[in-house]
Coordinates of C-alpha atoms in Angstrom, one line a residue:
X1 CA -136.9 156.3 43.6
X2 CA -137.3 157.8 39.9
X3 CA -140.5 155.7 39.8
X4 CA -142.2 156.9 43.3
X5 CA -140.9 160.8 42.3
X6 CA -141.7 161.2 39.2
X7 CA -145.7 159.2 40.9
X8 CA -145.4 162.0 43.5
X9 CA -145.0 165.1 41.2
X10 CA -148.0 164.0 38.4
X11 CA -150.4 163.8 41.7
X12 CA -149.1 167.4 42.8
X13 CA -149.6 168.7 39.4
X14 CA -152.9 167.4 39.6
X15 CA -153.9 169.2 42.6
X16 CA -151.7 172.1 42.4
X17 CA -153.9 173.0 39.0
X18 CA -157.2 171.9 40.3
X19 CA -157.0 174.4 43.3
X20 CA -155.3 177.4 40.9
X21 CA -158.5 176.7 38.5
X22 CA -160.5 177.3 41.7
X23 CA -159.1 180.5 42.8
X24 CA -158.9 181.5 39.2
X25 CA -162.7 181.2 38.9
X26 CA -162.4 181.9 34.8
X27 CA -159.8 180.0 33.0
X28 CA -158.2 177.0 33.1
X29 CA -154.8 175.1 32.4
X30 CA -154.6 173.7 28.9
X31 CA -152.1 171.0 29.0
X32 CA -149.4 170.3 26.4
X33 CA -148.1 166.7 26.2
X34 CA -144.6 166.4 24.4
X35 CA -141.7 163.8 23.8
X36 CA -138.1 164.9 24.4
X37 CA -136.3 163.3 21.8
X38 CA -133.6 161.4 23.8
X39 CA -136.0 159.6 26.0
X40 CA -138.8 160.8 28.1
X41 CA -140.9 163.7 28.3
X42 CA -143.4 165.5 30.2
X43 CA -147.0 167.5 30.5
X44 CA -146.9 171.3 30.7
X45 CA -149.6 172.5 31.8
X46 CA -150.5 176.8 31.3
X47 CA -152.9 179.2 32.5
X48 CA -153.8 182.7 30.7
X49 CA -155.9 185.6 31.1
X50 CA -157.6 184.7 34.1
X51 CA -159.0 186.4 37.1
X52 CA -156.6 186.5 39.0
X53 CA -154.1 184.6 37.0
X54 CA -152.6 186.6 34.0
X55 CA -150.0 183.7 33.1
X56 CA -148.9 180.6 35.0
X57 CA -147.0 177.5 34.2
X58 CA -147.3 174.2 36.5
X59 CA -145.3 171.9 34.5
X60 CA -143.6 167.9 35.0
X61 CA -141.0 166.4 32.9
X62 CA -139.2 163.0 33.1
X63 CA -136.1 162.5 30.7
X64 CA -133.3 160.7 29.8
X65 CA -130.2 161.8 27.8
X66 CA -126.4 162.3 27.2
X67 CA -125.3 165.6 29.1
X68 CA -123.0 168.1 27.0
X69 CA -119.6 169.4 28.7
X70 CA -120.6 172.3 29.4
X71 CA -123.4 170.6 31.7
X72 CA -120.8 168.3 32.9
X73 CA -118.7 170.9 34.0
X74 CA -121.5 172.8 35.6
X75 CA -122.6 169.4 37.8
X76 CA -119.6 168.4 38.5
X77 CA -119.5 165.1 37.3
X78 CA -117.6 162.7 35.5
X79 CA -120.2 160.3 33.6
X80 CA -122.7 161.8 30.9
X81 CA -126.3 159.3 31.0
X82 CA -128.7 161.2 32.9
X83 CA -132.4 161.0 34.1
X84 CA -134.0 164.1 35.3
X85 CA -137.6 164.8 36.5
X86 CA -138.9 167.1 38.3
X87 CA -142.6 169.7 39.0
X88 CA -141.5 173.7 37.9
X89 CA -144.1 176.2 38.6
X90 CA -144.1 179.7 38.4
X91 CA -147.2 182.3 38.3
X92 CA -147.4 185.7 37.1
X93 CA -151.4 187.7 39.1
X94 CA -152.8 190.0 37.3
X95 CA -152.9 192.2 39.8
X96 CA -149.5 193.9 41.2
X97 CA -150.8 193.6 44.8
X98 CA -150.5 190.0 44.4
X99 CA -146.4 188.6 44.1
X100 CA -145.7 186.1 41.5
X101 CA -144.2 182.8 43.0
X102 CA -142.0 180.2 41.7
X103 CA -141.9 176.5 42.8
X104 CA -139.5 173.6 42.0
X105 CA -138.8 170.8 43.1
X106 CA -136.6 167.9 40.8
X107 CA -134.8 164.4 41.1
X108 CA -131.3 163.2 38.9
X109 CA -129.6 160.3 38.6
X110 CA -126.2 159.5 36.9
X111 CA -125.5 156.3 35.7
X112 CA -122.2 154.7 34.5
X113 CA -121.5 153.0 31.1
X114 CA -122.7 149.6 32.7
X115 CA -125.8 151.5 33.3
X116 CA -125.5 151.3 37.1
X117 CA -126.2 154.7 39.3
X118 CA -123.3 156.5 39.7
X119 CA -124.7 159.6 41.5
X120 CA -128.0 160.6 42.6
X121 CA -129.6 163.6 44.3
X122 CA -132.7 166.3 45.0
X123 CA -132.7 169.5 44.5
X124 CA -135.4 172.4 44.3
X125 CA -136.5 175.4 45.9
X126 CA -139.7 178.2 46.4
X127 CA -139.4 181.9 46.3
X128 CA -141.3 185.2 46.6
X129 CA -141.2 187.7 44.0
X130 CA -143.6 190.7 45.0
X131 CA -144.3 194.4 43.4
X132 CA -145.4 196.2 46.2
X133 CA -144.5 195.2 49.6
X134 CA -146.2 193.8 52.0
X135 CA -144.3 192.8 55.1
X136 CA -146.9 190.6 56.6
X137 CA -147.4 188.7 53.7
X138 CA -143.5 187.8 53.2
X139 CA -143.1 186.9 56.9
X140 CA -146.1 184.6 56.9
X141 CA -144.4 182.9 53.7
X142 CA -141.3 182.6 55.1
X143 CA -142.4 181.5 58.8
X144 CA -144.3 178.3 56.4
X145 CA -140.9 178.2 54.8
X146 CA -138.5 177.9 58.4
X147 CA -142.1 175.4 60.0
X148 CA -141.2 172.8 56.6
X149 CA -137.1 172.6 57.5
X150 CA -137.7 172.8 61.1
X151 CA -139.4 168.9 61.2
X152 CA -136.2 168.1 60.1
X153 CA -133.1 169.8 61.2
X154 CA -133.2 173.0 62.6
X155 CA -130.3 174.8 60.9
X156 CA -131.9 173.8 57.5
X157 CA -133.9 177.0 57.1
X158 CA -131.3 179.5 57.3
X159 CA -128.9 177.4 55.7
X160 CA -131.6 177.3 52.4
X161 CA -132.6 180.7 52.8
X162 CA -128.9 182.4 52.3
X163 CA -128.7 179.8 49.2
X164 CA -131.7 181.0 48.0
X165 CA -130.6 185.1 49.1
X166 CA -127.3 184.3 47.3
X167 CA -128.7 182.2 44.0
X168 CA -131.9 184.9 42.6
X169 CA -129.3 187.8 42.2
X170 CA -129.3 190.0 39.5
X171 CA -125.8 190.5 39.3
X172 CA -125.7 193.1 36.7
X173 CA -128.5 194.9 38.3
X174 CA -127.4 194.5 41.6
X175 CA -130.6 193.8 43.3
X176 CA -132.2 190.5 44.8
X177 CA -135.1 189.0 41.9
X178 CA -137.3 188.3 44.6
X179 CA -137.7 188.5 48.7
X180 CA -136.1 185.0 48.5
X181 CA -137.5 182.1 50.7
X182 CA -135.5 178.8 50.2
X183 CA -133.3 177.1 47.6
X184 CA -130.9 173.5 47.5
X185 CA -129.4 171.5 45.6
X186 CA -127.5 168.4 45.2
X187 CA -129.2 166.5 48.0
X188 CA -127.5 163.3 48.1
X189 CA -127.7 160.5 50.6
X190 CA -124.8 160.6 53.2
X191 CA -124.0 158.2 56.8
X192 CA -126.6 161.0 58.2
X193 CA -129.2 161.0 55.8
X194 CA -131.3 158.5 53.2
X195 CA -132.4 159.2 50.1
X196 CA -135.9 157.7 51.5
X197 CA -135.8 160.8 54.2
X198 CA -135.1 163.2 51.4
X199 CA -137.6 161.8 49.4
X200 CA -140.1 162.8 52.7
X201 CA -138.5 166.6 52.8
X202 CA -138.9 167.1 49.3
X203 CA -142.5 166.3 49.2
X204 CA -143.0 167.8 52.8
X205 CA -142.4 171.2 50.6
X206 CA -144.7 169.9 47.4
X207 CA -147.7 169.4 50.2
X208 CA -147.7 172.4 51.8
X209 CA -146.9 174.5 49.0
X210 CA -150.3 175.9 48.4
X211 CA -150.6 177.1 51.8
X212 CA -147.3 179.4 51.6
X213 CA -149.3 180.7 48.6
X214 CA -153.1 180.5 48.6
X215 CA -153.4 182.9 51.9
X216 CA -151.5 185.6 50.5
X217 CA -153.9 185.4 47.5
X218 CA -157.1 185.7 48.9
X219 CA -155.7 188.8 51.2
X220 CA -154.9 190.8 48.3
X221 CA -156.9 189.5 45.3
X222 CA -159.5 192.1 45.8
X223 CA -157.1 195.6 46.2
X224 CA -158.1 197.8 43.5
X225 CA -154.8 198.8 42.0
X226 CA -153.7 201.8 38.9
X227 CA -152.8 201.8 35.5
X228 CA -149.1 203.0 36.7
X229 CA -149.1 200.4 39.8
X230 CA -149.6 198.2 37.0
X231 CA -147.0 199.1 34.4
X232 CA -144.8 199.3 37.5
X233 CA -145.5 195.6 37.8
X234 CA -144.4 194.8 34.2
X235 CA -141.5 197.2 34.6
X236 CA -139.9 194.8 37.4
X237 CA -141.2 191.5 35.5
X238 CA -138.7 193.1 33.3
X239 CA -135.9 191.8 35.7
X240 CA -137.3 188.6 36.4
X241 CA -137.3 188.1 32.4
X242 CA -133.2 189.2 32.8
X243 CA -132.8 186.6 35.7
X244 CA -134.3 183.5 34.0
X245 CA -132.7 184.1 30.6
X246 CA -128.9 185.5 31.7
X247 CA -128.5 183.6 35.4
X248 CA -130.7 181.0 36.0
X249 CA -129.0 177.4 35.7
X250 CA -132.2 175.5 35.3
X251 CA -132.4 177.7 32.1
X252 CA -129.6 176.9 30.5
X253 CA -129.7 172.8 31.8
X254 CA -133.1 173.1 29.7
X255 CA -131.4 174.6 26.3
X256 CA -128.5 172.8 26.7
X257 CA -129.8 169.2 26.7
X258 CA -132.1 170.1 24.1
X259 CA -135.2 170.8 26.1
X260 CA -138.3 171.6 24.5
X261 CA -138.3 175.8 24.2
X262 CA -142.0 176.3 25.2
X263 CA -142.3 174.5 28.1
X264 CA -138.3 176.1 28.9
X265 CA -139.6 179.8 28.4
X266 CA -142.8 179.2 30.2
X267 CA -142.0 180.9 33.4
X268 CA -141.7 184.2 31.5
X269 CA -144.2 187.0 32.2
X270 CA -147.1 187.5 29.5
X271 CA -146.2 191.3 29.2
X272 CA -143.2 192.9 30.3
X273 CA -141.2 196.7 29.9
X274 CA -138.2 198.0 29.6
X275 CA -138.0 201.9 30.0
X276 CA -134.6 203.5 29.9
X277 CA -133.5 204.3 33.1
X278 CA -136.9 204.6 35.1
X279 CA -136.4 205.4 38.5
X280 CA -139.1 205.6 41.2
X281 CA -139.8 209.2 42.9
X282 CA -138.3 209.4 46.2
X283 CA -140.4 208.0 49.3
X284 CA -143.0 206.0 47.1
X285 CA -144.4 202.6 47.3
X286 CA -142.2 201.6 44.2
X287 CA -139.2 202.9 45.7
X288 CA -139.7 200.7 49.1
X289 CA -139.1 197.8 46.8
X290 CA -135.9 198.5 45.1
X291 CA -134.6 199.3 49.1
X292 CA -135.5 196.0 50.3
X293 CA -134.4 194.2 47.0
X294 CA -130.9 195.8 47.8
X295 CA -130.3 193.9 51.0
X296 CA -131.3 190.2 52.1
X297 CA -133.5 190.4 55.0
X298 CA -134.5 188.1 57.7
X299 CA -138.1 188.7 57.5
X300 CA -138.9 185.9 60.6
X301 CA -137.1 188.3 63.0

């Protein structure tokens, strides 16, 4: 399985970047091959100053290692020889009309100290993080979200969606990161399900994820936006720096297992403020955001 995954995400990777250097129209990903030093390693591939893309990351990794306790702890498990691989994506638009998006999608196994698996599973997730909403833009993406779980079990959509709802929280901010869309982990093979079948789930999300995105792309690539609609986007890439580097797990499995920094701190914006205390006037644009970001919403219904 480690073999056919790991096949599976440098093919995605290949076309993910291909189409991206398409839209871009002006630059293109410079790829960065490195060597984790426990065994493995991985391409990560960037984007910058583009046309429409002002920073992007579309990264795959395969390594091996010994996990530390506190990753222990935080998986759950008992034995510490891992293999992890997986596809992490996330892009930053230029333009604030246009919401960043974050894509990943990964693949562990445990093994014991006769080097057999002991524990093996999927995990992943996609999710919206606009500036300026547009409603029919985050219902389209979720409706491609609910069409993906529904050709396999019906209650899998709202089941992924709350985990996603309850996993990109800013807790100290009190606000959702995003509009959500869907996030899982721990996938394993059960008397219901094979690994083979989520093996087809997985990459059922990997193939149609540039049609959640692309759409919503071309819509809005060409609205003429301001100088404060666009420090207004940098202002709330501000949280999504404060998710990544104080909540996000993926994050901290990275540093802790002695990840390689760059490719780790990849999916943070290019340019990003922090203004004491800004608050958005009263009925704006701006303030529409923070209301929805308050509450999850079921944007299919």
């Amino acid at each position: 399985m480690k073999e056919k995954f790991y096949n599976y995400i440098k093919n995605l990777q290949n076309t993910i970047t291909s189409q991206f250097e398409k839209i871009d129209g002006k630059s293109i990903f410079k790829e960065d091959i490195w060597e984790h030093p426990e065994g493995g390693g991985g391409k990560t591939r960037i984007i910058n100053n583009g046309n429409i893309f002002e920073k992007g990351g579309v990264n795959i990794s395969s390594v091996t290692g010994e996990l530390p306790e506190i990753i222990k702890k935080q998986l759950k498990v008992q034995d510490s020889s891992f293999f992890a691989c997986g596809l992490s994506l996330i892009m930053h638009p230029l333009s604030p009309m246009i919401p960043s998006i974050h894509f990943n999608i990964r693949y562990f196994e445990m093994y014991n100290k006769n080097l057999e698996i002991s524990d093996q599973w999927f995990g992943g997730g996609i999710d919206l993080t606009p500036y300026y909403i547009f409603e029919e833009d985050i219902n389209y993406f979720h409706q491609k979200c609910k069409i993906i779980c529904d050709k396999f079990d019906n209650s899998l959509y709202k089941k992924y969606k709350k985990n996603c709802d309850n996993y990109f929280w800013n807790s100290h901010r009190n606000e959702s990161r995003g509009v959500g869309g869907l996030f899982f982990d721990y996938l394993k093979k059960n008397e219901k399900v094979s690994l083979k079948n989520l093996y087809k789930f997985i990459s059922e999300i990997g193939d149609n994820f540039l049609l959640t995105y692309i759409p919503i792309i071309n819509k809005r690539k060409n609205i003429n936006y301001t100088a404060e609609e666009k420090k207004w986007q940098e202002i709330r890439r501000g949280r999504y720096a404060e998710f990544n580097l104080v909540h996000d797990k993926g994050t901290l499995f990275g540093l802790k297992t002695n990840g390689r920094i760059e490719s780790i701190l990849s999916s943070l914006p290019p340019i990003v403020r922090w203004e004491y205390n800004f608050t958005p006037k009263k009925g704006s644009k701006e303030e529409k955001l923070i209301k929805v970001l308050k509450n999850p919403i079921d944007w299919i219904n």
